[in-house]
């Protein structure tokens, strides 16, 4: 994949917004990769957790907001527990989801779920899914 | 001992086996359980966005209900409820400004919340207050020769600040299983996420995780896998159907709440175990071991 870096992107308010919503200092990350090494979801991800942090530092807004990974992450907090720099990666990913959800760009459309998708699962699954994937 | 109890919504339907086996076990241990009046769903997940205060209202309201029932601590069973209630509580305890704002949202409540309720998971209560020795004394049916893989999942142990045990290698369930006379087996997937709520719109991811978690437990000789979260239970038990389709060589294994094996050891009647709610029937293996 080709990535274009620019001073403009790095200075984009998007970076500050991710930092504010997540409460994290993105520049603390030194790309050791430990978050990705322990993430149970990497096989389904297009951008790995450590890359998500790097992309966020660089203001690569489109790449991040169009990535599959932000909807694959299940906030299991394994990455947070292991980051040697104390960065809460799961919170950064939550911030990216929130940026879309707050524009009403829902990931799960309730009216598109089939009866079996809605009917067979317990309330705990429906409530948590809609809390994470809808606005 | 009298104890306030927050059930959460799933314990009243899909996870009735979790609730009934717990209530029977606690009564055998001499604990009087009082369900909170007017409790509400906690929302299941702790809000991670720094500015999202409104979603902390639901968990904190339940702590106000706890105070209203003249108690300063509340017990939960569901790992997700535990995590959500305890994290919301810790958040406002360390941040008086957000506590003020949240109290403003709850202006109709008769009392203000002051961060003064303790949130406990049943396992902590058994370990720290009731004590495992008491369980050993009250036990009527040791779970001899039952090989148990204890699955923790995520939210009992992470994040570290609220976890009930070591974040990477928790052993509280193995200790309890040993007290019950069973044989806990170790397996590397015990704290690996089952993909949680992805089960609604991406069940194939859950089937893949379930496959890896359960085959790992089986390779270590497990007869059953125990859980402490109704969502883990759904994913590891009911989703074995999808797992079987995705991986034809996969072999089924029964999933039990840790409270169901506790209830068996304490001599609770079979109707409190509610095996009718299981997809994979635990009865054959439990009969084979002479436990039911
Ligand atoms: S573990 Fe922490 S420091 Fe290492 S790459 Fe991930 S976020 Fe960066
Ligand atoms: S929280 Fe998300 S990114 Fe972090 S380890 Fe879990 S699934 Fe991976
Ligand atoms: S986590 Fe569930 S079971 Fe627990 S109360 Fe909340 S939604 Fe319901
Ligand atoms: S393993 Fe899955 S369902 Fe269970 S606690 Fe983790 S996220 Fe929850």
GROMACS .gro file of C-alpha atoms and ligand atoms in nm:
model
  459
    1UNK     CA    1   0.000   0.000   0.000
    2UNK     CA    2   0.123   0.349  -0.089
    3UNK     CA    3   0.115   0.602   0.191
    4UNK     CA    4   0.157   0.974   0.141
    5UNK     CA    5   0.293   1.170   0.432
    6UNK     CA    6   0.256   1.543   0.462
    7UNK     CA    7   0.303   1.811   0.721
    8UNK     CA    8  -0.057   1.908   0.660
    9UNK     CA    9  -0.185   1.564   0.761
   10UNK     CA   10   0.032   1.549   1.071
   11UNK     CA   11  -0.107   1.888   1.179
   12UNK     CA   12  -0.468   1.791   1.097
   13UNK     CA   13  -0.709   1.850   1.391
   14UNK     CA   14  -0.796   1.481   1.350
   15UNK     CA   15  -0.479   1.385   1.542
   16UNK     CA   16  -0.571   1.608   1.834
   17UNK     CA   17  -0.923   1.474   1.832
   18UNK     CA   18  -0.805   1.114   1.854
   19UNK     CA   19  -0.575   1.210   2.141
   20UNK     CA   20  -0.851   1.394   2.322
   21UNK     CA   21  -1.119   1.127   2.284
   22UNK     CA   22  -0.881   0.848   2.380
   23UNK     CA   23  -0.693   1.040   2.650
   24UNK     CA   24  -0.367   0.902   2.507
   25UNK     CA   25  -0.037   1.055   2.402
   26UNK     CA   26   0.018   0.902   2.059
   27UNK     CA   27   0.381   1.009   2.035
   28UNK     CA   28   0.470   0.793   2.334
   29UNK     CA   29   0.454   0.487   2.107
   30UNK     CA   30   0.795   0.365   1.990
   31UNK     CA   31   0.659   0.093   1.760
   32UNK     CA   32   0.781  -0.212   1.948
   33UNK     CA   33   0.489  -0.412   1.811
   34UNK     CA   34   0.398  -0.584   2.136
   35UNK     CA   35   0.032  -0.478   2.107
   36UNK     CA   36  -0.001  -0.650   1.770
   37UNK     CA   37   0.193  -0.956   1.883
   38UNK     CA   38  -0.068  -1.036   2.148
   39UNK     CA   39  -0.384  -0.920   1.973
   40UNK     CA   40  -0.619  -1.213   1.911
   41UNK     CA   41  -0.783  -1.036   1.618
   42UNK     CA   42  -0.486  -0.961   1.389
   43UNK     CA   43  -0.567  -1.237   1.141
   44UNK     CA   44  -0.882  -1.044   1.043
   45UNK     CA   45  -0.728  -0.697   1.053
   46UNK     CA   46  -0.607  -0.491   0.757
   47UNK     CA   47  -0.406  -0.246   0.971
   48UNK     CA   48  -0.243  -0.394   1.284
   49UNK     CA   49  -0.277  -0.227   1.627
   50UNK     CA   50   0.078  -0.084   1.628
   51UNK     CA   51   0.017   0.048   1.274
   52UNK     CA   52  -0.306   0.209   1.391
   53UNK     CA   53  -0.103   0.409   1.644
   54UNK     CA   54   0.156   0.501   1.382
   55UNK     CA   55  -0.109   0.605   1.129
   56UNK     CA   56  -0.278   0.814   1.397
   57UNK     CA   57   0.051   0.990   1.479
   58UNK     CA   58   0.084   1.072   1.110
   59UNK     CA   59  -0.274   1.190   1.066
   60UNK     CA   60  -0.365   0.925   0.809
   61UNK     CA   61  -0.732   0.988   0.863
   62UNK     CA   62  -0.885   0.820   0.554
   63UNK     CA   63  -0.678   0.503   0.592
   64UNK     CA   64  -0.783   0.470   0.956
   65UNK     CA   65  -1.150   0.555   0.919
   66UNK     CA   66  -1.187   0.316   0.624
   67UNK     CA   67  -1.003   0.029   0.789
   68UNK     CA   68  -1.173  -0.296   0.881
   69UNK     CA   69  -0.964  -0.326   1.195
   70UNK     CA   70  -1.153  -0.068   1.399
   71UNK     CA   71  -1.465  -0.287   1.376
   72UNK     CA   72  -1.278  -0.614   1.433
   73UNK     CA   73  -1.123  -0.503   1.763
   74UNK     CA   74  -1.343  -0.628   2.050
   75UNK     CA   75  -1.189  -0.408   2.324
   76UNK     CA   76  -1.040  -0.712   2.497
   77UNK     CA   77  -0.766  -0.492   2.652
   78UNK     CA   78  -0.483  -0.737   2.592
   79UNK     CA   79  -0.282  -0.473   2.405
   80UNK     CA   80  -0.334  -0.219   2.685
   81UNK     CA   81  -0.215  -0.469   2.945
   82UNK     CA   82   0.108  -0.532   2.756
   83UNK     CA   83   0.218  -0.196   2.611
   84UNK     CA   84   0.553  -0.110   2.770
   85UNK     CA   85   0.475   0.261   2.726
   86UNK     CA   86   0.140   0.239   2.902
   87UNK     CA   87  -0.059   0.341   2.596
   88UNK     CA   88  -0.422   0.236   2.590
   89UNK     CA   89  -0.448   0.120   2.231
   90UNK     CA   90  -0.807   0.000   2.278
   91UNK     CA   91  -0.905   0.356   2.371
   92UNK     CA   92  -0.740   0.493   2.056
   93UNK     CA   93  -0.942   0.246   1.848
   94UNK     CA   94  -1.257   0.347   2.038
   95UNK     CA   95  -1.184   0.711   1.949
   96UNK     CA   96  -1.169   0.617   1.579
   97UNK     CA   97  -1.502   0.434   1.600
   98UNK     CA   98  -1.653   0.728   1.787
   99UNK     CA   99  -1.544   0.976   1.518
  100UNK     CA  100  -1.756   0.780   1.268
  101UNK     CA  101  -2.043   0.691   1.502
  102UNK     CA  102  -2.084   1.054   1.605
  103UNK     CA  103  -2.156   1.131   1.241
  104UNK     CA  104  -2.427   0.863   1.252
  105UNK     CA  105  -2.219   0.630   1.038
  106UNK     CA  106  -2.336   0.314   1.214
  107UNK     CA  107  -2.143  -0.005   1.156
  108UNK     CA  108  -2.435  -0.234   1.241
  109UNK     CA  109  -2.775  -0.148   1.098
  110UNK     CA  110  -3.038  -0.278   1.334
  111UNK     CA  111  -3.303  -0.302   1.063
  112UNK     CA  112  -3.069  -0.513   0.849
  113UNK     CA  113  -3.011  -0.777   1.117
  114UNK     CA  114  -3.203  -1.096   1.045
  115UNK     CA  115  -3.448  -1.242   1.295
  116UNK     CA  116  -3.205  -1.517   1.384
  117UNK     CA  117  -2.923  -1.266   1.435
  118UNK     CA  118  -3.146  -1.074   1.673
  119UNK     CA  119  -3.350  -1.356   1.821
  120UNK     CA  120  -3.103  -1.630   1.914
  121UNK     CA  121  -2.844  -1.423   2.094
  122UNK     CA  122  -2.872  -1.319   2.460
  123UNK     CA  123  -2.943  -0.956   2.564
  124UNK     CA  124  -2.581  -0.913   2.674
  125UNK     CA  125  -2.471  -0.969   2.311
  126UNK     CA  126  -2.725  -0.735   2.152
  127UNK     CA  127  -2.675  -0.455   2.406
  128UNK     CA  128  -2.296  -0.464   2.383
  129UNK     CA  129  -2.294  -0.493   2.004
  130UNK     CA  130  -2.522  -0.193   1.963
  131UNK     CA  131  -2.333   0.006   2.225
  132UNK     CA  132  -2.010  -0.044   2.030
  133UNK     CA  133  -2.133  -0.035   1.672
  134UNK     CA  134  -2.415   0.218   1.659
  135UNK     CA  135  -2.449   0.583   1.755
  136UNK     CA  136  -2.397  -1.266   5.615
  137UNK     CA  137  -2.639  -1.055   5.413
  138UNK     CA  138  -2.542  -0.946   5.067
  139UNK     CA  139  -2.671  -0.708   4.797
  140UNK     CA  140  -2.680  -0.869   4.456
  141UNK     CA  141  -2.692  -0.712   4.110
  142UNK     CA  142  -2.803  -0.973   3.854
  143UNK     CA  143  -2.799  -0.787   3.521
  144UNK     CA  144  -3.038  -0.870   3.240
  145UNK     CA  145  -2.898  -1.192   3.097
  146UNK     CA  146  -2.898  -1.373   3.432
  147UNK     CA  147  -3.276  -1.360   3.419
  148UNK     CA  148  -3.312  -1.548   3.090
  149UNK     CA  149  -3.033  -1.710   2.888
  150UNK     CA  150  -2.807  -1.741   3.193
  151UNK     CA  151  -3.064  -1.856   3.448
  152UNK     CA  152  -2.835  -2.157   3.507
  153UNK     CA  153  -2.568  -1.909   3.627
  154UNK     CA  154  -2.808  -1.737   3.866
  155UNK     CA  155  -2.989  -2.043   4.005
  156UNK     CA  156  -2.668  -2.238   4.068
  157UNK     CA  157  -2.518  -1.935   4.243
  158UNK     CA  158  -2.817  -1.868   4.465
  159UNK     CA  159  -2.834  -2.231   4.572
  160UNK     CA  160  -2.459  -2.242   4.642
  161UNK     CA  161  -2.466  -1.923   4.847
  162UNK     CA  162  -2.759  -2.044   5.055
  163UNK     CA  163  -2.565  -2.367   5.126
  164UNK     CA  164  -2.280  -2.144   5.245
  165UNK     CA  165  -2.513  -1.955   5.477
  166UNK     CA  166  -2.524  -1.631   5.278
  167UNK     CA  167  -2.849  -1.440   5.253
  168UNK     CA  168  -2.872  -1.275   4.912
  169UNK     CA  169  -3.083  -0.968   4.854
  170UNK     CA  170  -3.146  -0.868   4.492
  171UNK     CA  171  -3.123  -0.491   4.442
  172UNK     CA  172  -3.460  -0.320   4.407
  173UNK     CA  173  -3.520  -0.143   4.074
  174UNK     CA  174  -3.186  -0.238   3.920
  175UNK     CA  175  -3.127  -0.147   3.556
  176UNK     CA  176  -2.908  -0.283   3.277
  177UNK     CA  177  -2.552  -0.159   3.323
  178UNK     CA  178  -2.504  -0.107   2.949
  179UNK     CA  179  -2.263  -0.405   2.929
  180UNK     CA  180  -1.955  -0.210   2.822
  181UNK     CA  181  -1.758   0.059   3.002
  182UNK     CA  182  -1.746   0.376   2.792
  183UNK     CA  183  -1.393   0.433   2.676
  184UNK     CA  184  -1.424   0.781   2.522
  185UNK     CA  185  -1.302   1.042   2.771
  186UNK     CA  186  -1.593   1.279   2.716
  187UNK     CA  187  -1.869   1.017   2.724
  188UNK     CA  188  -2.005   1.066   3.075
  189UNK     CA  189  -2.370   0.989   3.006
  190UNK     CA  190  -2.306   0.616   2.966
  191UNK     CA  191  -2.170   0.597   3.320
  192UNK     CA  192  -2.513   0.689   3.453
  193UNK     CA  193  -2.658   0.339   3.404
  194UNK     CA  194  -2.391   0.153   3.606
  195UNK     CA  195  -2.379   0.421   3.877
  196UNK     CA  196  -2.754   0.422   3.927
  197UNK     CA  197  -2.722   0.062   4.041
  198UNK     CA  198  -2.473   0.174   4.304
  199UNK     CA  199  -2.727   0.429   4.427
  200UNK     CA  200  -2.979   0.142   4.449
  201UNK     CA  201  -2.721  -0.041   4.661
  202UNK     CA  202  -2.697   0.252   4.902
  203UNK     CA  203  -3.075   0.276   4.915
  204UNK     CA  204  -3.085  -0.082   5.038
  205UNK     CA  205  -2.853   0.020   5.323
  206UNK     CA  206  -2.553  -0.160   5.188
  207UNK     CA  207  -2.203  -0.044   5.100
  208UNK     CA  208  -2.115  -0.327   4.868
  209UNK     CA  209  -2.273  -0.511   4.578
  210UNK     CA  210  -2.197  -0.850   4.430
  211UNK     CA  211  -2.214  -0.932   4.059
  212UNK     CA  212  -2.184  -1.261   3.870
  213UNK     CA  213  -2.161  -1.156   3.505
  214UNK     CA  214  -1.801  -1.064   3.417
  215UNK     CA  215  -1.922  -0.784   3.191
  216UNK     CA  216  -2.147  -0.630   3.457
  217UNK     CA  217  -1.864  -0.656   3.706
  218UNK     CA  218  -1.625  -0.479   3.473
  219UNK     CA  219  -1.870  -0.204   3.379
  220UNK     CA  220  -1.986  -0.131   3.734
  221UNK     CA  221  -1.640  -0.141   3.882
  222UNK     CA  222  -1.474   0.069   3.613
  223UNK     CA  223  -1.746   0.333   3.626
  224UNK     CA  224  -1.706   0.339   4.003
  225UNK     CA  225  -1.327   0.375   3.985
  226UNK     CA  226  -1.359   0.643   3.718
  227UNK     CA  227  -1.575   0.870   3.934
  228UNK     CA  228  -1.375   0.797   4.249
  229UNK     CA  229  -1.062   0.931   4.083
  230UNK     CA  230  -1.238   1.218   3.906
  231UNK     CA  231  -1.465   1.426   4.136
  232UNK     CA  232  -1.546   1.669   3.855
  233UNK     CA  233  -1.704   1.402   3.639
  234UNK     CA  234  -1.881   1.260   3.945
  235UNK     CA  235  -2.042   1.602   3.997
  236UNK     CA  236  -2.155   1.615   3.636
  237UNK     CA  237  -2.297   1.263   3.650
  238UNK     CA  238  -2.481   1.344   3.973
  239UNK     CA  239  -2.629   1.643   3.790
  240UNK     CA  240  -2.760   1.408   3.520
  241UNK     CA  241  -2.922   1.204   3.798
  242UNK     CA  242  -3.093   1.501   3.961
  243UNK     CA  243  -3.406   1.303   4.030
  244UNK     CA  244  -3.229   1.054   4.254
  245UNK     CA  245  -3.292   1.114   4.623
  246UNK     CA  246  -2.930   1.061   4.717
  247UNK     CA  247  -2.609   1.176   4.555
  248UNK     CA  248  -2.354   0.914   4.465
  249UNK     CA  249  -2.024   0.964   4.644
  250UNK     CA  250  -1.812   0.678   4.516
  251UNK     CA  251  -1.867   0.490   4.840
  252UNK     CA  252  -2.000   0.153   4.723
  253UNK     CA  253  -1.769  -0.142   4.671
  254UNK     CA  254  -1.823  -0.361   4.363
  255UNK     CA  255  -1.734  -0.725   4.416
  256UNK     CA  256  -1.733  -1.026   4.189
  257UNK     CA  257  -1.865  -1.350   4.339
  258UNK     CA  258  -1.520  -1.507   4.304
  259UNK     CA  259  -1.366  -1.235   4.521
  260UNK     CA  260  -1.638  -1.284   4.776
  261UNK     CA  261  -1.573  -1.660   4.787
  262UNK     CA  262  -1.198  -1.610   4.817
  263UNK     CA  263  -1.176  -1.311   5.050
  264UNK     CA  264  -1.489  -1.314   5.267
  265UNK     CA  265  -1.652  -1.656   5.267
  266UNK     CA  266  -1.310  -1.822   5.222
  267UNK     CA  267  -1.236  -2.133   5.024
  268UNK     CA  268  -1.189  -2.334   5.348
  269UNK     CA  269  -1.556  -2.285   5.428
  270UNK     CA  270  -1.644  -2.427   5.088
  271UNK     CA  271  -1.420  -2.727   5.156
  272UNK     CA  272  -1.598  -2.784   5.488
  273UNK     CA  273  -1.946  -2.760   5.337
  274UNK     CA  274  -1.870  -2.976   5.035
  275UNK     CA  275  -2.071  -3.296   5.008
  276UNK     CA  276  -1.965  -3.425   4.668
  277UNK     CA  277  -1.600  -3.378   4.568
  278UNK     CA  278  -1.565  -3.355   4.190
  279UNK     CA  279  -1.327  -3.649   4.166
  280UNK     CA  280  -1.158  -3.709   3.834
  281UNK     CA  281  -1.331  -3.420   3.659
  282UNK     CA  282  -1.077  -3.240   3.441
  283UNK     CA  283  -1.174  -2.873   3.425
  284UNK     CA  284  -1.034  -2.607   3.192
  285UNK     CA  285  -1.111  -2.271   3.355
  286UNK     CA  286  -1.171  -1.998   3.099
  287UNK     CA  287  -1.143  -1.641   3.233
  288UNK     CA  288  -1.196  -1.442   2.917
  289UNK     CA  289  -1.115  -1.073   2.933
  290UNK     CA  290  -1.315  -0.874   3.175
  291UNK     CA  291  -1.251  -1.044   3.509
  292UNK     CA  292  -0.880  -0.972   3.475
  293UNK     CA  293  -0.841  -0.668   3.248
  294UNK     CA  294  -0.764  -0.389   3.296
  295UNK     CA  295  -0.522  -0.472   3.575
  296UNK     CA  296  -0.650  -0.193   3.805
  297UNK     CA  297  -0.986  -0.361   3.846
  298UNK     CA  298  -0.897  -0.726   3.779
  299UNK     CA  299  -0.965  -0.985   4.047
  300UNK     CA  300  -0.634  -1.165   3.995
  301UNK     CA  301  -0.306  -1.158   3.804
  302UNK     CA  302  -0.359  -0.996   3.465
  303UNK     CA  303  -0.158  -1.249   3.261
  304UNK     CA  304  -0.185  -1.565   3.467
  305UNK     CA  305  -0.490  -1.567   3.694
  306UNK     CA  306  -0.526  -1.878   3.910
  307UNK     CA  307  -0.826  -1.807   4.132
  308UNK     CA  308  -1.051  -2.048   3.938
  309UNK     CA  309  -0.788  -2.322   3.941
  310UNK     CA  310  -0.760  -2.282   4.319
  311UNK     CA  311  -1.136  -2.305   4.357
  312UNK     CA  312  -1.155  -2.607   4.125
  313UNK     CA  313  -0.888  -2.780   4.332
  314UNK     CA  314  -1.081  -2.705   4.652
  315UNK     CA  315  -1.381  -2.873   4.488
  316UNK     CA  316  -1.177  -3.190   4.439
  317UNK     CA  317  -1.155  -3.155   4.061
  318UNK     CA  318  -0.847  -3.153   3.846
  319UNK     CA  319  -0.782  -2.809   3.688
  320UNK     CA  320  -0.590  -2.823   3.365
  321UNK     CA  321  -0.377  -2.540   3.233
  322UNK     CA  322  -0.418  -2.415   2.877
  323UNK     CA  323  -0.274  -2.113   2.699
  324UNK     CA  324  -0.610  -1.971   2.586
  325UNK     CA  325  -0.760  -1.911   2.929
  326UNK     CA  326  -0.753  -1.531   2.900
  327UNK     CA  327  -0.788  -1.504   2.521
  328UNK     CA  328  -1.094  -1.306   2.408
  329UNK     CA  329  -1.379  -1.508   2.254
  330UNK     CA  330  -1.463  -1.207   2.028
  331UNK     CA  331  -1.752  -1.107   2.253
  332UNK     CA  332  -2.029  -0.905   2.084
  333UNK     CA  333  -1.893  -0.978   1.736
  334UNK     CA  334  -2.118  -1.281   1.774
  335UNK     CA  335  -2.417  -1.076   1.652
  336UNK     CA  336  -2.291  -0.959   1.313
  337UNK     CA  337  -1.967  -1.159   1.264
  338UNK     CA  338  -2.035  -1.505   1.411
  339UNK     CA  339  -1.766  -1.660   1.190
  340UNK     CA  340  -1.498  -1.478   1.393
  341UNK     CA  341  -1.643  -1.617   1.714
  342UNK     CA  342  -1.649  -1.967   1.565
  343UNK     CA  343  -1.280  -1.936   1.485
  344UNK     CA  344  -1.192  -1.824   1.839
  345UNK     CA  345  -1.416  -2.089   1.992
  346UNK     CA  346  -1.238  -2.350   1.783
  347UNK     CA  347  -0.893  -2.244   1.904
  348UNK     CA  348  -0.993  -2.195   2.268
  349UNK     CA  349  -1.178  -2.526   2.298
  350UNK     CA  350  -0.937  -2.744   2.100
  351UNK     CA  351  -0.656  -2.608   2.316
  352UNK     CA  352  -0.847  -2.712   2.631
  353UNK     CA  353  -0.923  -3.051   2.477
  354UNK     CA  354  -0.560  -3.112   2.386
  355UNK     CA  355  -0.480  -3.083   2.758
  356UNK     CA  356  -0.745  -3.344   2.840
  357UNK     CA  357  -1.033  -3.124   2.963
  358UNK     CA  358  -1.374  -3.288   3.021
  359UNK     CA  359  -1.551  -2.953   3.059
  360UNK     CA  360  -1.472  -2.581   3.027
  361UNK     CA  361  -1.597  -2.335   3.290
  362UNK     CA  362  -1.687  -1.970   3.230
  363UNK     CA  363  -1.804  -1.669   3.431
  364UNK     CA  364  -1.965  -1.452   3.165
  365UNK     CA  365  -2.295  -1.516   2.983
  366UNK     CA  366  -2.146  -1.387   2.660
  367UNK     CA  367  -1.846  -1.621   2.684
  368UNK     CA  368  -2.095  -1.898   2.764
  369UNK     CA  369  -2.302  -1.822   2.456
  370UNK     CA  370  -1.996  -1.802   2.232
  371UNK     CA  371  -1.824  -2.113   2.361
  372UNK     CA  372  -2.140  -2.325   2.396
  373UNK     CA  373  -2.407  -2.222   2.144
  374UNK     CA  374  -2.155  -2.119   1.879
  375UNK     CA  375  -2.015  -2.473   1.873
  376UNK     CA  376  -2.284  -2.526   1.610
  377UNK     CA  377  -2.114  -2.277   1.374
  378UNK     CA  378  -1.770  -2.400   1.484
  379UNK     CA  379  -1.862  -2.752   1.376
  380UNK     CA  380  -1.967  -2.623   1.033
  381UNK     CA  381  -1.646  -2.423   0.988
  382UNK     CA  382  -1.418  -2.699   1.122
  383UNK     CA  383  -1.563  -3.046   1.049
  384UNK     CA  384  -1.300  -3.222   1.263
  385UNK     CA  385  -1.405  -3.020   1.571
  386UNK     CA  386  -1.538  -3.226   1.865
  387UNK     CA  387  -1.795  -3.083   2.107
  388UNK     CA  388  -1.721  -3.019   2.474
  389UNK     CA  389  -1.966  -2.907   2.747
  390UNK     CA  390  -1.942  -2.553   2.886
  391UNK     CA  391  -2.045  -2.488   3.248
  392UNK     CA  392  -2.054  -2.183   3.469
  393UNK     CA  393  -1.805  -2.225   3.754
  394UNK     CA  394  -2.105  -2.188   3.984
  395UNK     CA  395  -2.266  -2.500   3.836
  396UNK     CA  396  -1.973  -2.719   3.941
  397UNK     CA  397  -1.968  -2.538   4.275
  398UNK     CA  398  -2.339  -2.617   4.317
  399UNK     CA  399  -2.282  -2.985   4.235
  400UNK     CA  400  -2.003  -3.006   4.495
  401UNK     CA  401  -2.223  -2.837   4.756
  402UNK     CA  402  -2.508  -3.080   4.690
  403UNK     CA  403  -2.757  -2.850   4.517
  404UNK     CA  404  -3.049  -3.023   4.344
  405UNK     CA  405  -3.026  -3.078   3.970
  406UNK     CA  406  -3.307  -2.835   3.891
  407UNK     CA  407  -3.082  -2.546   4.002
  408UNK     CA  408  -2.829  -2.643   3.733
  409UNK     CA  409  -3.073  -2.582   3.445
  410UNK     CA  410  -2.900  -2.809   3.191
  411UNK     CA  411  -3.195  -2.745   2.958
  412UNK     CA  412  -3.033  -2.409   2.870
  413UNK     CA  413  -2.717  -2.569   2.730
  414UNK     CA  414  -2.648  -2.644   2.366
  415UNK     CA  415  -2.392  -2.916   2.445
  416UNK     CA  416  -2.544  -3.134   2.715
  417UNK     CA  417  -2.310  -3.163   3.016
  418UNK     CA  418  -2.507  -3.457   3.164
  419UNK     CA  419  -2.329  -3.750   2.991
  420UNK     CA  420  -1.982  -3.655   3.117
  421UNK     CA  421  -2.111  -3.562   3.465
  422UNK     CA  422  -2.298  -3.898   3.486
  423UNK     CA  423  -1.991  -4.084   3.372
  424UNK     CA  424  -1.798  -3.927   3.662
  425UNK     CA  425  -2.080  -4.011   3.902
  426UNK     CA  426  -2.152  -3.644   3.978
  427UNK     CA  427  -2.523  -3.632   3.893
  428LIG     S1  428   0.291  -0.191   2.248
  428LIG    FE1  429   0.274   0.028   2.290
  428LIG     S2  430   0.473   0.114   2.233
  428LIG    FE2  431   0.461  -0.094   2.146
  428LIG     S3  432   0.383  -0.057   1.939
  428LIG    FE3  433   0.206  -0.098   2.065
  428LIG     S4  434   0.137   0.104   2.131
  428LIG    FE4  435   0.342   0.130   2.054
  429LIG     S1  436  -0.829  -0.447   2.240
  429LIG    FE1  437  -0.855  -0.466   2.022
  429LIG     S2  438  -0.654  -0.420   1.938
  429LIG    FE2  439  -0.625  -0.458   2.154
  429LIG     S3  440  -0.568  -0.672   2.167
  429LIG    FE3  441  -0.791  -0.662   2.192
  429LIG     S4  442  -0.878  -0.685   1.989
  429LIG    FE4  443  -0.660  -0.639   1.965
  430LIG     S1  444  -2.367  -0.677   3.123
  430LIG    FE1  445  -2.554  -0.780   3.074
  430LIG     S2  446  -2.597  -0.911   3.158
  430LIG    FE2  447  -2.468  -0.764   3.256
  430LIG     S3  448  -2.649  -0.616   3.297
  430LIG    FE3  449  -2.549  -0.550   3.168
  430LIG     S4  450  -2.639  -0.614   2.976
  430LIG    FE4  451  -2.702  -0.713   3.110
  431LIG     S1  452  -1.402  -1.336   2.655
  431LIG    FE1  453  -1.524  -1.233   2.533
  431LIG     S2  454  -1.731  -1.229   2.624
  431LIG    FE2  455  -1.604  -1.308   2.761
  431LIG     S3  456  -1.523  -1.148   2.889
  431LIG    FE3  457  -1.397  -1.130   2.702
  431LIG     S4  458  -1.497  -1.014   2.573
  431LIG    FE4  459  -1.625  -1.088   2.738
   0.00000   0.00000   0.00000
